[in-house]
Coordinates of C-alpha atoms and ligand atoms in Angstrom, one line a residue:
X1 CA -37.5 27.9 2.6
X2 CA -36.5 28.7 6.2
X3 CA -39.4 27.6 9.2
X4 CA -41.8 30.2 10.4
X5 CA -41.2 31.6 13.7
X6 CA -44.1 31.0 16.2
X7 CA -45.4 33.3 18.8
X8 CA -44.4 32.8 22.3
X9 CA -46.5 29.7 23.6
X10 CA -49.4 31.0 26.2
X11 CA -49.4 34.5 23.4
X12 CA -52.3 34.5 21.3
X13 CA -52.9 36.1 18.2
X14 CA -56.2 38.0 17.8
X15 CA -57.9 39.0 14.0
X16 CA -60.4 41.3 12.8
X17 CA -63.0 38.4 13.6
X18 CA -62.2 38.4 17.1
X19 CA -60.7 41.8 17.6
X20 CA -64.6 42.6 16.8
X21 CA -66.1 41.0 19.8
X22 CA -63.2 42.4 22.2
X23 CA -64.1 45.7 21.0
X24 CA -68.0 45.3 21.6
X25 CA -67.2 44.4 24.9
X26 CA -64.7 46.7 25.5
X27 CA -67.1 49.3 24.6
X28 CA -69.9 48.5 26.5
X29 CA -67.3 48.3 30.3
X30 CA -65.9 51.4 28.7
X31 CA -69.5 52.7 29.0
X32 CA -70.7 51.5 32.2
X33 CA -67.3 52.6 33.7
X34 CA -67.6 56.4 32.8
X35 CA -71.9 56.0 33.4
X36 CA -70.2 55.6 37.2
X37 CA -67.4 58.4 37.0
X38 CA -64.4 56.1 36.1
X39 CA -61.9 58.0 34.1
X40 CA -59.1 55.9 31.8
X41 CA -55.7 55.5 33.0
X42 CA -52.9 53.9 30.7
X43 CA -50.0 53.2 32.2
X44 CA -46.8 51.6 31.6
X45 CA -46.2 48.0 30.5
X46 CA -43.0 47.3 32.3
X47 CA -42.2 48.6 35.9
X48 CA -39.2 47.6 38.5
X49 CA -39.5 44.3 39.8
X50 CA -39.5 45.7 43.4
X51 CA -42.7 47.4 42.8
X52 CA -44.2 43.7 42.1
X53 CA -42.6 42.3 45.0
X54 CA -43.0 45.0 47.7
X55 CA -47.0 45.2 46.8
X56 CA -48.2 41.4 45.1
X57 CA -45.7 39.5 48.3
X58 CA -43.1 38.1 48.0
X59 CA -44.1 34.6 48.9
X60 CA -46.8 35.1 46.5
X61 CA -47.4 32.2 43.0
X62 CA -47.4 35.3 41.3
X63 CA -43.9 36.8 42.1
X64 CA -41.8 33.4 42.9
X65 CA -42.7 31.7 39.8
X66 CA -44.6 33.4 37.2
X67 CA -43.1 36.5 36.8
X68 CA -41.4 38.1 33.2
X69 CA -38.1 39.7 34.8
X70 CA -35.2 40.4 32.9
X71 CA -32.1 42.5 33.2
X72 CA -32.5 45.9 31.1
X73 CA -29.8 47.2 29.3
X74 CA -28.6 49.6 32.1
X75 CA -28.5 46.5 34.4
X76 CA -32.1 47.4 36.1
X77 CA -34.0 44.9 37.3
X78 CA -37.3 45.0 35.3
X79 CA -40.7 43.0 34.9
X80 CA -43.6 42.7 32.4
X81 CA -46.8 43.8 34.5
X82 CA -48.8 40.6 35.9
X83 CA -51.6 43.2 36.8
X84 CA -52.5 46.3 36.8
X85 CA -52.8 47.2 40.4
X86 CA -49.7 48.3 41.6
X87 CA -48.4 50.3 39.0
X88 CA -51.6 52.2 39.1
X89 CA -50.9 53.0 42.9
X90 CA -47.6 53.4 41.6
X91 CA -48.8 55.7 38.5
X92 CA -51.0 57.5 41.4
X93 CA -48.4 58.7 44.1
X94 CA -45.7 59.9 41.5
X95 CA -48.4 61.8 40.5
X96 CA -49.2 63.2 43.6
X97 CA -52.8 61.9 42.5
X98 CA -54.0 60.4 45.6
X99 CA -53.0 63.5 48.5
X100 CA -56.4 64.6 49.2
X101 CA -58.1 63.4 47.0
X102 CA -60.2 60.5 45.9
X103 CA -59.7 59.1 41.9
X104 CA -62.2 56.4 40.4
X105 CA -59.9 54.6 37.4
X106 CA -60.3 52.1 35.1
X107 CA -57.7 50.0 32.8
X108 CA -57.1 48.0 30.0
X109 CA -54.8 45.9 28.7
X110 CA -52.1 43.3 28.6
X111 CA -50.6 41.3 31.7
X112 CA -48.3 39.1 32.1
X113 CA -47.8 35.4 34.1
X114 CA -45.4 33.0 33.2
X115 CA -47.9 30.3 34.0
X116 CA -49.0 27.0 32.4
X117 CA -51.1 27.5 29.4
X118 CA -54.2 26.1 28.9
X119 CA -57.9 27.1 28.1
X120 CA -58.7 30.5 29.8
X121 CA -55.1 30.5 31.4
X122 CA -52.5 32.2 29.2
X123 CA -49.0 33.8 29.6
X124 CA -50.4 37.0 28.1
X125 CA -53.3 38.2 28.9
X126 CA -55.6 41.0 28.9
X127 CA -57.3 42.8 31.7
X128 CA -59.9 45.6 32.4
X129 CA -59.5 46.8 35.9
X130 CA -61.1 49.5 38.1
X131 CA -59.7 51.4 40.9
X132 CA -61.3 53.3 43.5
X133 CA -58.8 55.3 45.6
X134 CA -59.2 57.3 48.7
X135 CA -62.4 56.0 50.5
X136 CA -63.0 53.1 53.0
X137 CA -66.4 52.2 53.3
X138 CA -68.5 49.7 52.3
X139 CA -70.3 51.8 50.4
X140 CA -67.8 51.9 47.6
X141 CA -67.2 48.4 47.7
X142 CA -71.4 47.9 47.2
X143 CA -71.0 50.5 44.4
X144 CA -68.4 48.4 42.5
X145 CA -69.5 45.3 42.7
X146 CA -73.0 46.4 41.5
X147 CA -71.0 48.0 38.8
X148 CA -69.7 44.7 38.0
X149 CA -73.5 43.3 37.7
X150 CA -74.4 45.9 35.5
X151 CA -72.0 44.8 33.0
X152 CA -72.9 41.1 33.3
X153 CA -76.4 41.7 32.7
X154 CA -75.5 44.4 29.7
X155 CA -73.6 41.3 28.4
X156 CA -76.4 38.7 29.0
X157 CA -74.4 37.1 31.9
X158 CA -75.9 37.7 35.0
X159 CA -77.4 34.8 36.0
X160 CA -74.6 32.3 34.6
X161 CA -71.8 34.0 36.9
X162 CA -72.1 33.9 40.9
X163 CA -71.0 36.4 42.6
X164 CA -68.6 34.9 45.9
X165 CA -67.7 37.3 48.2
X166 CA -65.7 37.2 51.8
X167 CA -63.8 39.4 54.0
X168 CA -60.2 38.8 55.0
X169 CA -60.7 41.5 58.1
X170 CA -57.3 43.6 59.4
X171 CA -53.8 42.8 59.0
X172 CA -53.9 42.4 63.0
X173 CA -56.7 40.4 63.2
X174 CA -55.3 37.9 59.8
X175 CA -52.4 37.9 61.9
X176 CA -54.2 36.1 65.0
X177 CA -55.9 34.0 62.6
X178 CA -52.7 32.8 61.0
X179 CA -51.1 31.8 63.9
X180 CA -54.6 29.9 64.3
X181 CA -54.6 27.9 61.2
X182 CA -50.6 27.2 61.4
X183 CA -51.5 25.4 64.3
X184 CA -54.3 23.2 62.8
X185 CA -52.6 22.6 59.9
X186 CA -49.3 21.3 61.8
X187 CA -52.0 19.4 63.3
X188 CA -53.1 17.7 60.2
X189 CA -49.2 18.0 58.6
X190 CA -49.8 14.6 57.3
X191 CA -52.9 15.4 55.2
X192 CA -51.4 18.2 53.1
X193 CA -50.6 18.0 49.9
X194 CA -46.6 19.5 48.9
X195 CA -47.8 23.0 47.9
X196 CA -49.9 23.3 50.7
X197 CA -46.8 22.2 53.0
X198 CA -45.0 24.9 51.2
X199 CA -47.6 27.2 51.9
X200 CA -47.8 26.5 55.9
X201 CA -43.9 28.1 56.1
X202 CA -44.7 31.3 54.1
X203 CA -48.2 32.1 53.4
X204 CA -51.0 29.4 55.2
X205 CA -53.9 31.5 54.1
X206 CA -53.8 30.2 50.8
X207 CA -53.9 26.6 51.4
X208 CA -57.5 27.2 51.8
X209 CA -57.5 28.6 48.5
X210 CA -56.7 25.0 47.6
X211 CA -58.2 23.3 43.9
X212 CA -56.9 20.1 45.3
X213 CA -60.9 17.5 46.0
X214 CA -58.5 15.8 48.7
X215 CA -58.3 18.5 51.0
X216 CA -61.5 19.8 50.8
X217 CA -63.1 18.5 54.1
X218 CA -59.8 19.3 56.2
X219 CA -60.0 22.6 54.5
X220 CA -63.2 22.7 55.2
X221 CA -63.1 22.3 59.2
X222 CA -60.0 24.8 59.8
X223 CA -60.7 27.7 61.9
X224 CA -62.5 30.2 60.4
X225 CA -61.5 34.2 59.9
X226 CA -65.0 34.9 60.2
X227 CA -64.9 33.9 63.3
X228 CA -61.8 35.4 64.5
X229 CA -62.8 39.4 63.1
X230 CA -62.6 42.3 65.0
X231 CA -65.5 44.6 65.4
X232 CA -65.0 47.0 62.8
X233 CA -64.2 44.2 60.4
X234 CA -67.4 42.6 61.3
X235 CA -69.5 45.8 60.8
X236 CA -67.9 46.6 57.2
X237 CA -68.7 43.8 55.6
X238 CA -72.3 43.3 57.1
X239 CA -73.0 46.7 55.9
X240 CA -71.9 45.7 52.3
X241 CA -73.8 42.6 52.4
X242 CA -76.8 44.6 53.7
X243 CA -76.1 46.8 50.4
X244 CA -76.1 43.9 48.2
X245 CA -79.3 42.4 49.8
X246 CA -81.1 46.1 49.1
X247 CA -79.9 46.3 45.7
X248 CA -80.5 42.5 44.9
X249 CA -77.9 41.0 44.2
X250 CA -76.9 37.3 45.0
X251 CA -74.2 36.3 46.6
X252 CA -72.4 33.4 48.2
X253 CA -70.3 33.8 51.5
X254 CA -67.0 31.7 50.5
X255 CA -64.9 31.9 53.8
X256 CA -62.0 30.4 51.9
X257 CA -61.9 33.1 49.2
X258 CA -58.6 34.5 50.0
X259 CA -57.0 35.3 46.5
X260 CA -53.9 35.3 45.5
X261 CA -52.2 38.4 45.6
X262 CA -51.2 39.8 49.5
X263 CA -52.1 43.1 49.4
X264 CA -55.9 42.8 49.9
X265 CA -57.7 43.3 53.1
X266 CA -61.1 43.5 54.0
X267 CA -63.5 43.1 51.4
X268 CA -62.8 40.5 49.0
X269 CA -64.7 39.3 45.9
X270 CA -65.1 36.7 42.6
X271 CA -67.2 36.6 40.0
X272 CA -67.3 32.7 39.1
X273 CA -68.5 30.3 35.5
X274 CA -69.7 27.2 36.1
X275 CA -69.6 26.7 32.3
X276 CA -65.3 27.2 31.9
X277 CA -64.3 24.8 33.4
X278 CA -60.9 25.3 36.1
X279 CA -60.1 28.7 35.6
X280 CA -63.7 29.9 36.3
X281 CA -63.1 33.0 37.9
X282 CA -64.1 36.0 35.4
X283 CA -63.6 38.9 37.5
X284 CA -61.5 39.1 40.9
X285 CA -60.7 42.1 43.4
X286 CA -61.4 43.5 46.7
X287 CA -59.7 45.9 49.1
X288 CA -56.5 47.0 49.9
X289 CA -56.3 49.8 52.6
X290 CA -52.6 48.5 53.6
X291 CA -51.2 48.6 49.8
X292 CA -50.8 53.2 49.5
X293 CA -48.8 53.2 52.7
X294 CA -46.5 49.6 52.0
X295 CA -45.5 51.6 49.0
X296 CA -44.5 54.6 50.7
X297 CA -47.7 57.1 50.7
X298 CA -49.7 57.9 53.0
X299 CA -51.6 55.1 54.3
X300 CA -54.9 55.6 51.7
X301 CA -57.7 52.9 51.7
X302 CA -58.7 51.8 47.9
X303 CA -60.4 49.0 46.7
X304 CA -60.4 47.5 42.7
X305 CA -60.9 44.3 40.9
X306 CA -59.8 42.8 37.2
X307 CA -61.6 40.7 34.6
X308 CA -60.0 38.7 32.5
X309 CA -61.0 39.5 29.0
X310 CA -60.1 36.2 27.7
X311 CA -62.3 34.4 30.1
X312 CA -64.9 36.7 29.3
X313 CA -65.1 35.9 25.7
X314 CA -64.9 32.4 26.4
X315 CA -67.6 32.5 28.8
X316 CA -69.8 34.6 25.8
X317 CA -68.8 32.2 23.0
X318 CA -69.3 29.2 25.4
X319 CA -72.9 30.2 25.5
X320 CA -73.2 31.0 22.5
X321 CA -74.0 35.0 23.1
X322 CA -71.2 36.2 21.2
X323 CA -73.0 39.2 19.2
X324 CA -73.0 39.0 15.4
X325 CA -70.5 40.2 13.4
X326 CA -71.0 43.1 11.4
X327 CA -69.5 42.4 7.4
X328 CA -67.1 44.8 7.6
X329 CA -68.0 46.1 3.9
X330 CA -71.4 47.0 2.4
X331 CA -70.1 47.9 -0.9
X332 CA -67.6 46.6 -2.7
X333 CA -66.0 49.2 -5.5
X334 CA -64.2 47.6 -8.7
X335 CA -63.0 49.5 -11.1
X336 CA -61.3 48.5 -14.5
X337 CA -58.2 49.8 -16.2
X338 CA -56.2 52.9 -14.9
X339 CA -58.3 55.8 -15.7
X340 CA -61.3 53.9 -13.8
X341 CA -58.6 53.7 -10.8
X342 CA -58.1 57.1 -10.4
X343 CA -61.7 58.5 -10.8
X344 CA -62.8 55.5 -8.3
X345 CA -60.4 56.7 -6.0
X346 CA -61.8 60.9 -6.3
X347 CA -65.8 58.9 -6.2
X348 CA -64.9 57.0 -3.2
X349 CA -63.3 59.5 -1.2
X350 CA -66.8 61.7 -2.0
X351 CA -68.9 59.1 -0.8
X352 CA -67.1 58.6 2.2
X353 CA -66.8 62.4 3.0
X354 CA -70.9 62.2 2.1
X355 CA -71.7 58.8 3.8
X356 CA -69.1 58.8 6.9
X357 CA -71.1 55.4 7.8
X358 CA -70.2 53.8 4.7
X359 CA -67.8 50.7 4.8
X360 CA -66.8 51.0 1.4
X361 CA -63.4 49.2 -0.1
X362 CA -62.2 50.1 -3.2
X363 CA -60.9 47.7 -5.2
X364 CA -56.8 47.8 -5.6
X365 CA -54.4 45.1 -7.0
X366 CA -56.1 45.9 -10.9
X367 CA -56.7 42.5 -12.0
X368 CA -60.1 41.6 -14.7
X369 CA -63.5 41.7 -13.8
X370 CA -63.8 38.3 -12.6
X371 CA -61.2 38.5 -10.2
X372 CA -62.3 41.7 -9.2
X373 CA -66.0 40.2 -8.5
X374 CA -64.8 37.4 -6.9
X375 CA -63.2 39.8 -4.4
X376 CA -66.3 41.6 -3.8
X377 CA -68.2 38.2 -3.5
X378 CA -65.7 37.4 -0.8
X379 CA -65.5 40.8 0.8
X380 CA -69.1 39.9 2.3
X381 CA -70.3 43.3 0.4
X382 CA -74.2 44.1 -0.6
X383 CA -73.5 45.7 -3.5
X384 CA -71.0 46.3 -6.3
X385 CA -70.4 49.6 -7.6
X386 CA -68.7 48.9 -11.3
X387 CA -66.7 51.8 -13.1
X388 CA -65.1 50.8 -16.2
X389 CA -64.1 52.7 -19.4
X390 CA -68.2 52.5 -20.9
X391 CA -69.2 53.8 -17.6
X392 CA -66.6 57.0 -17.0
X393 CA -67.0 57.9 -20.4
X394 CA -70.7 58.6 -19.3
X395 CA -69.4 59.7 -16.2
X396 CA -71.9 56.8 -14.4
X397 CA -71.3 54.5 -12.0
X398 CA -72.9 50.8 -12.8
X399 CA -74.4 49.1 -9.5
X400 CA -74.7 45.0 -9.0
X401 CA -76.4 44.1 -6.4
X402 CA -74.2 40.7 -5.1
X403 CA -76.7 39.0 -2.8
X404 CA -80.3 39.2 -4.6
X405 CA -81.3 38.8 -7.7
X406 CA -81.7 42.4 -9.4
X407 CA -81.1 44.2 -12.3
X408 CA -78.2 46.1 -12.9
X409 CA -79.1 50.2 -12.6
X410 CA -76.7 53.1 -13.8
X411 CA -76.3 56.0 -11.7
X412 CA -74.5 59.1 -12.3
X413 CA -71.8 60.4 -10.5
X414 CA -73.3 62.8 -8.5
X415 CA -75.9 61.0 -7.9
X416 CA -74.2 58.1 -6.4
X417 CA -74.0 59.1 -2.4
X418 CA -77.6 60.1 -2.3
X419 CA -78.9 56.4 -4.0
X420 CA -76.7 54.7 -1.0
X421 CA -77.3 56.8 1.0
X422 CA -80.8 55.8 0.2
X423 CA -80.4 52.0 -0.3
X424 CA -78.5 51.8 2.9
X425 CA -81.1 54.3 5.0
Ligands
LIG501 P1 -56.3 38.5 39.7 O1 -57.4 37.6 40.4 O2 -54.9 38.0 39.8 O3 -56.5 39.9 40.3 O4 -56.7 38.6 38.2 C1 -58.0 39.1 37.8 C2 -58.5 38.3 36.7 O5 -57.6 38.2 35.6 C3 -58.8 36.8 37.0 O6 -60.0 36.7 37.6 C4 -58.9 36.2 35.6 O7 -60.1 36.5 35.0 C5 -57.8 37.0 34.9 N1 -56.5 36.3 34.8 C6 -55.6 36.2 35.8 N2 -54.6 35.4 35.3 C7 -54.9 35.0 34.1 C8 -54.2 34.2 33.1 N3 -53.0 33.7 33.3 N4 -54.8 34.0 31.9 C9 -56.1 34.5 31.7 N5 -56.7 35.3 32.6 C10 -56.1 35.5 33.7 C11 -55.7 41.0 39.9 O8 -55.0 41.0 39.0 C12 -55.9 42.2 40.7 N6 -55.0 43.3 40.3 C13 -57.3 42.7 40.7 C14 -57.6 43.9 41.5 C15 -57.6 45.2 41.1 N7 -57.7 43.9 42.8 C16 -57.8 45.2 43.2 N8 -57.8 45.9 42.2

């Protein structure tokens, strides 16, 4: 026999026992998102790699190393999404979506980061994102992070995920700050670790992003954006904190939350597990007025974030607040020798016209009664309905039930979708 192939590492496989609990919570952000005037978008999978570079940055983790590019067969240049944001600014202006008007969108689905596996970090991985495009205030920004609070508490998370917020002002006034913090950390050269010395050439905002315990405390005492805002800036994200106070919701002001994709200004938020260990952050987002005009619209303000559905899950599991699943059948249908087939198959399709509710499976493969019981044992089914050649010459249907001890009862066929629909009421 020749080896199995295995899935690409960092690619998971997901069954009907997980694919369950995705869709439960799927369902309830696919709720909450339309209860707040969030229409679906799906959108391409791949897009050109300039559309990652000229919105994520180039000197970004995301685009220099962790990328899916490959050379298409007409010699295009194309990459596997890593998230969802530009192509839905993308998706927006070749649609003429955005002139004049403002569009509230959500998202789903797989992205792609050619990073280095391990628990809640994968290569592929899924998203639901959420895109307000077309307004600038804080008002919106208060809206969607209360959004995002909704479904924690929907979820039974709330109070096990904090809620860090900061604000990374103008591109003017960042650009005053930089210069700031390039100069400290020159300074302090000698203290920073090799990615962080990296970092001080092409992008020295994220060194205080830094995981790395030994840089905390000179991380810690750089300059501060906060202190280096511009009026405007300052006022923005008062008045969303002054939002979040009214509504009630907690949050922490993180300074160094600067995330890691370039295209985000002003407001800037993560929803953080202390249960998951490193890769805590659920949820991630924040504004990014400068992102509509870098890719050639006009310059449009929008603000979004992403949850990682993965993480999600996790965190649920993690605590032990993953909902129930539901056995997928209730009654389990065996039926015994070829005539019994094709009448079960005419009686089941009845009952499920009648009882549209019904998980019913019909038994296929033939096989004796034991077998076919066993099956039904193992299908996690309530009851067995039994159709063999005594029964269709009476034209009844016998009915076991599997888990309690009860006798058997005959019903006849027409009978049959009113006694389930009864037993199951
Ligand atoms: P992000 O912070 O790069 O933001 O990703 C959002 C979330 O996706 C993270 O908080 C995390 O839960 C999940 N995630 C990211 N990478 C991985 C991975 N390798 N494995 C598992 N989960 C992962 C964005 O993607 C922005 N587009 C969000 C946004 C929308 N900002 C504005 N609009």
């Amino acid at each position: 026999m020749s080896k199995t192939i295995q899935a690409v590492r960092g690619m998971n496989d997901l069954l009907p026992e997980t694919t369950w609990v995705w869709q439960h919570v799927e369902s309830i952000a696919r709720e909450i998102f339309s209860q707040y005037g969030y229409g679906e978008v799906r959108l391409p999978i791949v897009e050109k790699t300039e559309l990652s570079e000229r919105s994520i940055g180039k000197v970004t983790d995301v685009v220099e190393k962790e990328m899916y590019t490959f050379i298409d067969r007409n010699g295009e240049s194309l990459t596997l999404r890593p998230e969802g944001t530009a192509g839905a600014v993308r998706a927006g202006l070749e649609q003429g979506a955005f002139y004049n008007q403002v569009q509230r969108w959500w998202y789903q689905g797989p992205m792609f980061r050619h990073e280095r596996p391990q628990k809640g970090r994968y290569r592929q991985f899924y998203q639901l994102g959420v895109e307000a495009i077309g307004l600038s205030g804080p008002d919106i920004d208060a809206e969607m992070i209360v959004m995002t609070a909704r479904l924690w508490k929907k979820l039974g998370l709330l109070n096990r995920l904090s809620l860090e917020i900061n604000t990374l002002g103008t591109p003017e006034c960042r650009k005053a700050y930089r210069e700031l913090l390039v100069a400290y950390f020159t300074q302090h050269a000698n203290q920073l670790d090799e990615d962080s010395q990296r970092r001080l050439q092409t992008n020295p905002l994220r060194i205080l992003d830094t995981k790395n315990p030994a840089m905390r405390d000179l991380v810690n005492a750089a300059p501060k954006l906060a202190d280096h805002l511009d009026e405007a800036s300052r006022q923005h994200f008062e008045s969303l904190t002054s939002r979040l106070d009214a509504v009630g919701i907690a949050y922490v002001i993180n300074p160094n939350l600067v995330r890691g994709l370039d295209y985000y200004a002003h407001t800037v938020f993560e929803w953080v597990s202390g249960d998951l260990g490193s890769q805590a952050t659920v949820c991630g987002g924040g504004r990014y007025d400068g992102l509509i005009g870098q890719l050639g619209g006009q310059p449009t303000p929008a603000i979004g974030f992403a949850m990682g559905l993965e993480r999600l899950i996790l965190l649920l599991e993690t605590l032990g607040l993953l909902p129930e699943v539901p056995l997928p059948t209730q009654v389990y249908f065996i039926v015994m020798g070829e005539a019994a087939e094709r009448q079960g198959l005419v009686l089941a399709e009845q009952l499920r016209d009648a009882l549209p509710h019904l998980h019913l499976m019909l038994h296929a493969g033939g096989g004796g009664m034991k077998n076919q019981f066993k099956r039904a044992d193992k299908s996690g089914a309530q009851l067995a309905l039994i159709l063999g050649e005594a029964e269709l010459a009476k034209q009844e249907v016998a009915i076991k039930s599997l888990r309690e001890e009860k006798p058997q009862v005959l019903v006849p066929f027409a009978e049959l979708a009113n006694y389930l629909a009864q037993v199951f009421a």
